[in-house]
Amino acid sequence: MTDRITVLVTSEPIDVTSHEQAVADRAAGAVVSFAGVVRDHDGGRGVVELEYEGHPSAGDILAEIAAEIAAEPAVHALAVSHRVGRLEIGDVALAAAISTSHRADAFQLCARLVDEVKARLPVWKRQVFTDGEEEWVNCP
């Protein structure tokens, strides 16, 4: 298991480049990163803003997910962050980066990391549409 894990749940803007730098490793032949960006539409409706609200356990759950992925022998380093609070169109809501020796591992493990975060992280999203209506997504 790698001990080079960076995890953050924050209300501050997220920089994907800093995630890539955090996983840099001389033994790595691949660094794959992901930026989940706030888009201006959902389900055929225009979106003007998002707000993410996280459960107090969100940081612990994110660290748990990161540790599970980092335990894979191919991982040299891993960094993942999720933003909470009000976000504008174009803001990064989720950033992830993984370094491995080979590209196939890096792509597969970064995708798995993002999928696990989306499935398990206790963060709820409020979308505000162009017509003024809003909805909460991923609420229990």
PDB file of C-alpha atoms in Angstrom:
ATOM      1  CA  MET A   1       0.000   0.000   0.000  1.00  0.00           C
ATOM      2  CA  THR A   2       1.221   3.469  -0.821  1.00  0.00           C
ATOM      3  CA  ASP A   3       1.518   6.026   1.932  1.00  0.00           C
ATOM      4  CA  ARG A   4       1.305   8.828  -0.610  1.00  0.00           C
ATOM      5  CA  ILE A   5      -2.380   9.643  -0.372  1.00  0.00           C
ATOM      6  CA  THR A   6      -3.812  13.146  -0.510  1.00  0.00           C
ATOM      7  CA  VAL A   7      -7.501  13.562   0.407  1.00  0.00           C
ATOM      8  CA  LEU A   8      -9.556  16.718   0.873  1.00  0.00           C
ATOM      9  CA  VAL A   9     -13.188  17.780   1.219  1.00  0.00           C
ATOM     10  CA  THR A  10     -13.135  21.551   0.879  1.00  0.00           C
ATOM     11  CA  SER A  11     -15.168  24.655   0.155  1.00  0.00           C
ATOM     12  CA  GLU A  12     -12.163  26.180  -1.628  1.00  0.00           C
ATOM     13  CA  PRO A  13     -11.593  25.876  -5.400  1.00  0.00           C
ATOM     14  CA  ILE A  14      -9.909  22.642  -6.497  1.00  0.00           C
ATOM     15  CA  ASP A  15      -6.913  22.610  -8.837  1.00  0.00           C
ATOM     16  CA  VAL A  16      -6.397  19.433 -10.875  1.00  0.00           C
ATOM     17  CA  THR A  17      -2.783  20.323 -11.650  1.00  0.00           C
ATOM     18  CA  SER A  18      -1.942  20.271  -7.937  1.00  0.00           C
ATOM     19  CA  HIS A  19      -3.397  16.744  -7.762  1.00  0.00           C
ATOM     20  CA  GLU A  20      -1.173  15.661 -10.640  1.00  0.00           C
ATOM     21  CA  GLN A  21       1.843  17.197  -8.907  1.00  0.00           C
ATOM     22  CA  ALA A  22       0.953  15.440  -5.637  1.00  0.00           C
ATOM     23  CA  VAL A  23       1.170  12.024  -7.324  1.00  0.00           C
ATOM     24  CA  ALA A  24       4.367  12.664  -9.280  1.00  0.00           C
ATOM     25  CA  ASP A  25       6.799   9.793  -8.824  1.00  0.00           C
ATOM     26  CA  ARG A  26      10.053   8.909 -10.597  1.00  0.00           C
ATOM     27  CA  ALA A  27       8.891   5.296 -10.934  1.00  0.00           C
ATOM     28  CA  ALA A  28       5.582   6.273 -12.532  1.00  0.00           C
ATOM     29  CA  GLY A  29       5.161   5.833 -16.253  1.00  0.00           C
ATOM     30  CA  ALA A  30       1.618   7.161 -16.111  1.00  0.00           C
ATOM     31  CA  VAL A  31      -0.347   9.839 -14.313  1.00  0.00           C
ATOM     32  CA  VAL A  32      -4.058   9.922 -15.013  1.00  0.00           C
ATOM     33  CA  SER A  33      -6.240  12.696 -13.673  1.00  0.00           C
ATOM     34  CA  PHE A  34      -9.937  13.453 -13.695  1.00  0.00           C
ATOM     35  CA  ALA A  35     -11.805  16.732 -13.316  1.00  0.00           C
ATOM     36  CA  GLY A  36     -15.538  16.572 -12.603  1.00  0.00           C
ATOM     37  CA  VAL A  37     -16.681  19.975 -13.824  1.00  0.00           C
ATOM     38  CA  VAL A  38     -19.995  21.737 -13.208  1.00  0.00           C
ATOM     39  CA  ARG A  39     -21.854  21.776 -16.518  1.00  0.00           C
ATOM     40  CA  ASP A  40     -24.605  24.128 -17.685  1.00  0.00           C
ATOM     41  CA  HIS A  41     -27.262  21.456 -18.229  1.00  0.00           C
ATOM     42  CA  ASP A  42     -28.760  18.289 -16.766  1.00  0.00           C
ATOM     43  CA  GLY A  43     -31.506  16.130 -18.185  1.00  0.00           C
ATOM     44  CA  GLY A  44     -32.257  18.592 -20.978  1.00  0.00           C
ATOM     45  CA  ARG A  45     -32.615  21.554 -18.588  1.00  0.00           C
ATOM     46  CA  GLY A  46     -30.292  24.518 -18.224  1.00  0.00           C
ATOM     47  CA  VAL A  47     -28.393  24.739 -14.932  1.00  0.00           C
ATOM     48  CA  VAL A  48     -27.133  28.035 -13.471  1.00  0.00           C
ATOM     49  CA  GLU A  49     -25.472  26.823 -10.273  1.00  0.00           C
ATOM     50  CA  LEU A  50     -24.861  23.877  -7.983  1.00  0.00           C
ATOM     51  CA  GLU A  51     -24.470  23.552  -4.261  1.00  0.00           C
ATOM     52  CA  TYR A  52     -22.895  20.512  -2.621  1.00  0.00           C
ATOM     53  CA  GLU A  53     -23.552  19.690   1.006  1.00  0.00           C
ATOM     54  CA  GLY A  54     -21.470  17.035   2.706  1.00  0.00           C
ATOM     55  CA  HIS A  55     -22.209  14.892   5.735  1.00  0.00           C
ATOM     56  CA  PRO A  56     -19.689  15.427   8.573  1.00  0.00           C
ATOM     57  CA  SER A  57     -18.277  11.964   7.782  1.00  0.00           C
ATOM     58  CA  ALA A  58     -17.495  12.886   4.145  1.00  0.00           C
ATOM     59  CA  GLY A  59     -13.778  13.411   4.771  1.00  0.00           C
ATOM     60  CA  ASP A  60     -13.463  10.075   6.563  1.00  0.00           C
ATOM     61  CA  ILE A  61     -15.365   8.251   3.823  1.00  0.00           C
ATOM     62  CA  LEU A  62     -13.235   9.882   1.126  1.00  0.00           C
ATOM     63  CA  ALA A  63     -10.087   8.816   2.995  1.00  0.00           C
ATOM     64  CA  GLU A  64     -11.455   5.264   3.272  1.00  0.00           C
ATOM     65  CA  ILE A  65     -12.143   5.095  -0.462  1.00  0.00           C
ATOM     66  CA  ALA A  66      -8.701   6.523  -1.262  1.00  0.00           C
ATOM     67  CA  ALA A  67      -6.995   3.990   1.013  1.00  0.00           C
ATOM     68  CA  GLU A  68      -8.834   1.109  -0.660  1.00  0.00           C
ATOM     69  CA  ILE A  69      -7.687   2.181  -4.121  1.00  0.00           C
ATOM     70  CA  ALA A  70      -4.169   3.039  -2.905  1.00  0.00           C
ATOM     71  CA  ALA A  71      -3.857  -0.501  -1.520  1.00  0.00           C
ATOM     72  CA  GLU A  72      -3.696  -1.792  -5.094  1.00  0.00           C
ATOM     73  CA  PRO A  73      -0.084  -2.833  -5.782  1.00  0.00           C
ATOM     74  CA  ALA A  74       0.115  -0.790  -8.999  1.00  0.00           C
ATOM     75  CA  VAL A  75      -0.527   2.560  -7.266  1.00  0.00           C
ATOM     76  CA  HIS A  76       2.476   4.792  -6.598  1.00  0.00           C
ATOM     77  CA  ALA A  77       0.416   7.744  -5.298  1.00  0.00           C
ATOM     78  CA  LEU A  78      -3.165   8.980  -5.240  1.00  0.00           C
ATOM     79  CA  ALA A  79      -4.864  12.350  -4.693  1.00  0.00           C
ATOM     80  CA  VAL A  80      -8.599  13.046  -4.549  1.00  0.00           C
ATOM     81  CA  SER A  81     -10.717  16.029  -3.497  1.00  0.00           C
ATOM     82  CA  HIS A  82     -14.409  16.898  -3.489  1.00  0.00           C
ATOM     83  CA  ARG A  83     -15.725  20.404  -3.205  1.00  0.00           C
ATOM     84  CA  VAL A  84     -18.682  21.466  -1.076  1.00  0.00           C
ATOM     85  CA  GLY A  85     -20.602  24.729  -1.016  1.00  0.00           C
ATOM     86  CA  ARG A  86     -21.829  26.838  -3.918  1.00  0.00           C
ATOM     87  CA  LEU A  87     -20.181  26.207  -7.289  1.00  0.00           C
ATOM     88  CA  GLU A  88     -20.448  28.049 -10.567  1.00  0.00           C
ATOM     89  CA  ILE A  89     -20.584  26.592 -14.062  1.00  0.00           C
ATOM     90  CA  GLY A  90     -17.058  25.463 -14.980  1.00  0.00           C
ATOM     91  CA  ASP A  91     -15.873  24.934 -11.392  1.00  0.00           C
ATOM     92  CA  VAL A  92     -14.207  21.628 -10.517  1.00  0.00           C
ATOM     93  CA  ALA A  93     -16.357  19.644  -8.082  1.00  0.00           C
ATOM     94  CA  LEU A  94     -14.263  16.455  -8.014  1.00  0.00           C
ATOM     95  CA  ALA A  95     -10.569  16.063  -8.792  1.00  0.00           C
ATOM     96  CA  ALA A  96      -8.594  12.832  -8.784  1.00  0.00           C
ATOM     97  CA  ALA A  97      -5.129  11.757  -9.888  1.00  0.00           C
ATOM     98  CA  ILE A  98      -3.269   8.453  -9.727  1.00  0.00           C
ATOM     99  CA  SER A  99       0.265   7.494 -10.685  1.00  0.00           C
ATOM    100  CA  THR A 100       1.266   3.965 -11.684  1.00  0.00           C
ATOM    101  CA  SER A 101       4.032   2.369 -13.703  1.00  0.00           C
ATOM    102  CA  HIS A 102       1.741   1.614 -16.668  1.00  0.00           C
ATOM    103  CA  ARG A 103      -1.059   3.583 -18.339  1.00  0.00           C
ATOM    104  CA  ALA A 104      -3.688   0.817 -18.355  1.00  0.00           C
ATOM    105  CA  ASP A 105      -3.501   0.541 -14.568  1.00  0.00           C
ATOM    106  CA  ALA A 106      -3.657   4.311 -14.162  1.00  0.00           C
ATOM    107  CA  PHE A 107      -6.762   4.661 -16.345  1.00  0.00           C
ATOM    108  CA  GLN A 108      -8.539   1.731 -14.699  1.00  0.00           C
ATOM    109  CA  LEU A 109      -7.731   2.767 -11.129  1.00  0.00           C
ATOM    110  CA  CYS A 110      -8.604   6.427 -11.633  1.00  0.00           C
ATOM    111  CA  ALA A 111     -11.966   5.418 -13.132  1.00  0.00           C
ATOM    112  CA  ARG A 112     -12.563   3.079 -10.193  1.00  0.00           C
ATOM    113  CA  LEU A 113     -11.675   5.834  -7.721  1.00  0.00           C
ATOM    114  CA  VAL A 114     -14.123   8.271  -9.317  1.00  0.00           C
ATOM    115  CA  ASP A 115     -16.874   5.628  -9.497  1.00  0.00           C
ATOM    116  CA  GLU A 116     -16.431   4.733  -5.819  1.00  0.00           C
ATOM    117  CA  VAL A 117     -16.510   8.387  -4.769  1.00  0.00           C
ATOM    118  CA  LYS A 118     -19.694   8.974  -6.766  1.00  0.00           C
ATOM    119  CA  ALA A 119     -21.317   5.842  -5.288  1.00  0.00           C
ATOM    120  CA  ARG A 120     -20.290   6.168  -1.644  1.00  0.00           C
ATOM    121  CA  LEU A 121     -19.437   9.737  -0.686  1.00  0.00           C
ATOM    122  CA  PRO A 122     -22.194  11.267   1.488  1.00  0.00           C
ATOM    123  CA  VAL A 123     -22.454  14.505  -0.511  1.00  0.00           C
ATOM    124  CA  TRP A 124     -25.743  15.855  -1.823  1.00  0.00           C
ATOM    125  CA  LYS A 125     -26.181  18.189  -4.776  1.00  0.00           C
ATOM    126  CA  ARG A 126     -28.712  21.007  -5.167  1.00  0.00           C
ATOM    127  CA  GLN A 127     -29.160  22.099  -8.763  1.00  0.00           C
ATOM    128  CA  VAL A 128     -30.672  25.456  -9.678  1.00  0.00           C
ATOM    129  CA  PHE A 129     -32.193  25.532 -13.150  1.00  0.00           C
ATOM    130  CA  THR A 130     -32.532  28.464 -15.545  1.00  0.00           C
ATOM    131  CA  ASP A 131     -36.290  28.601 -14.882  1.00  0.00           C
ATOM    132  CA  GLY A 132     -35.656  29.144 -11.133  1.00  0.00           C
ATOM    133  CA  GLU A 133     -36.681  25.656 -10.067  1.00  0.00           C
ATOM    134  CA  GLU A 134     -34.261  23.576  -8.039  1.00  0.00           C
ATOM    135  CA  GLU A 135     -33.809  19.965  -7.049  1.00  0.00           C
ATOM    136  CA  TRP A 136     -31.688  17.955  -4.647  1.00  0.00           C
ATOM    137  CA  VAL A 137     -29.881  14.943  -6.121  1.00  0.00           C
ATOM    138  CA  ASN A 138     -28.453  11.896  -4.296  1.00  0.00           C
ATOM    139  CA  CYS A 139     -30.518  12.597  -1.198  1.00  0.00           C
ATOM    140  CA  PRO A 140     -31.408   9.604   0.969  1.00  0.00           C
TER     141      PRO A 140
END
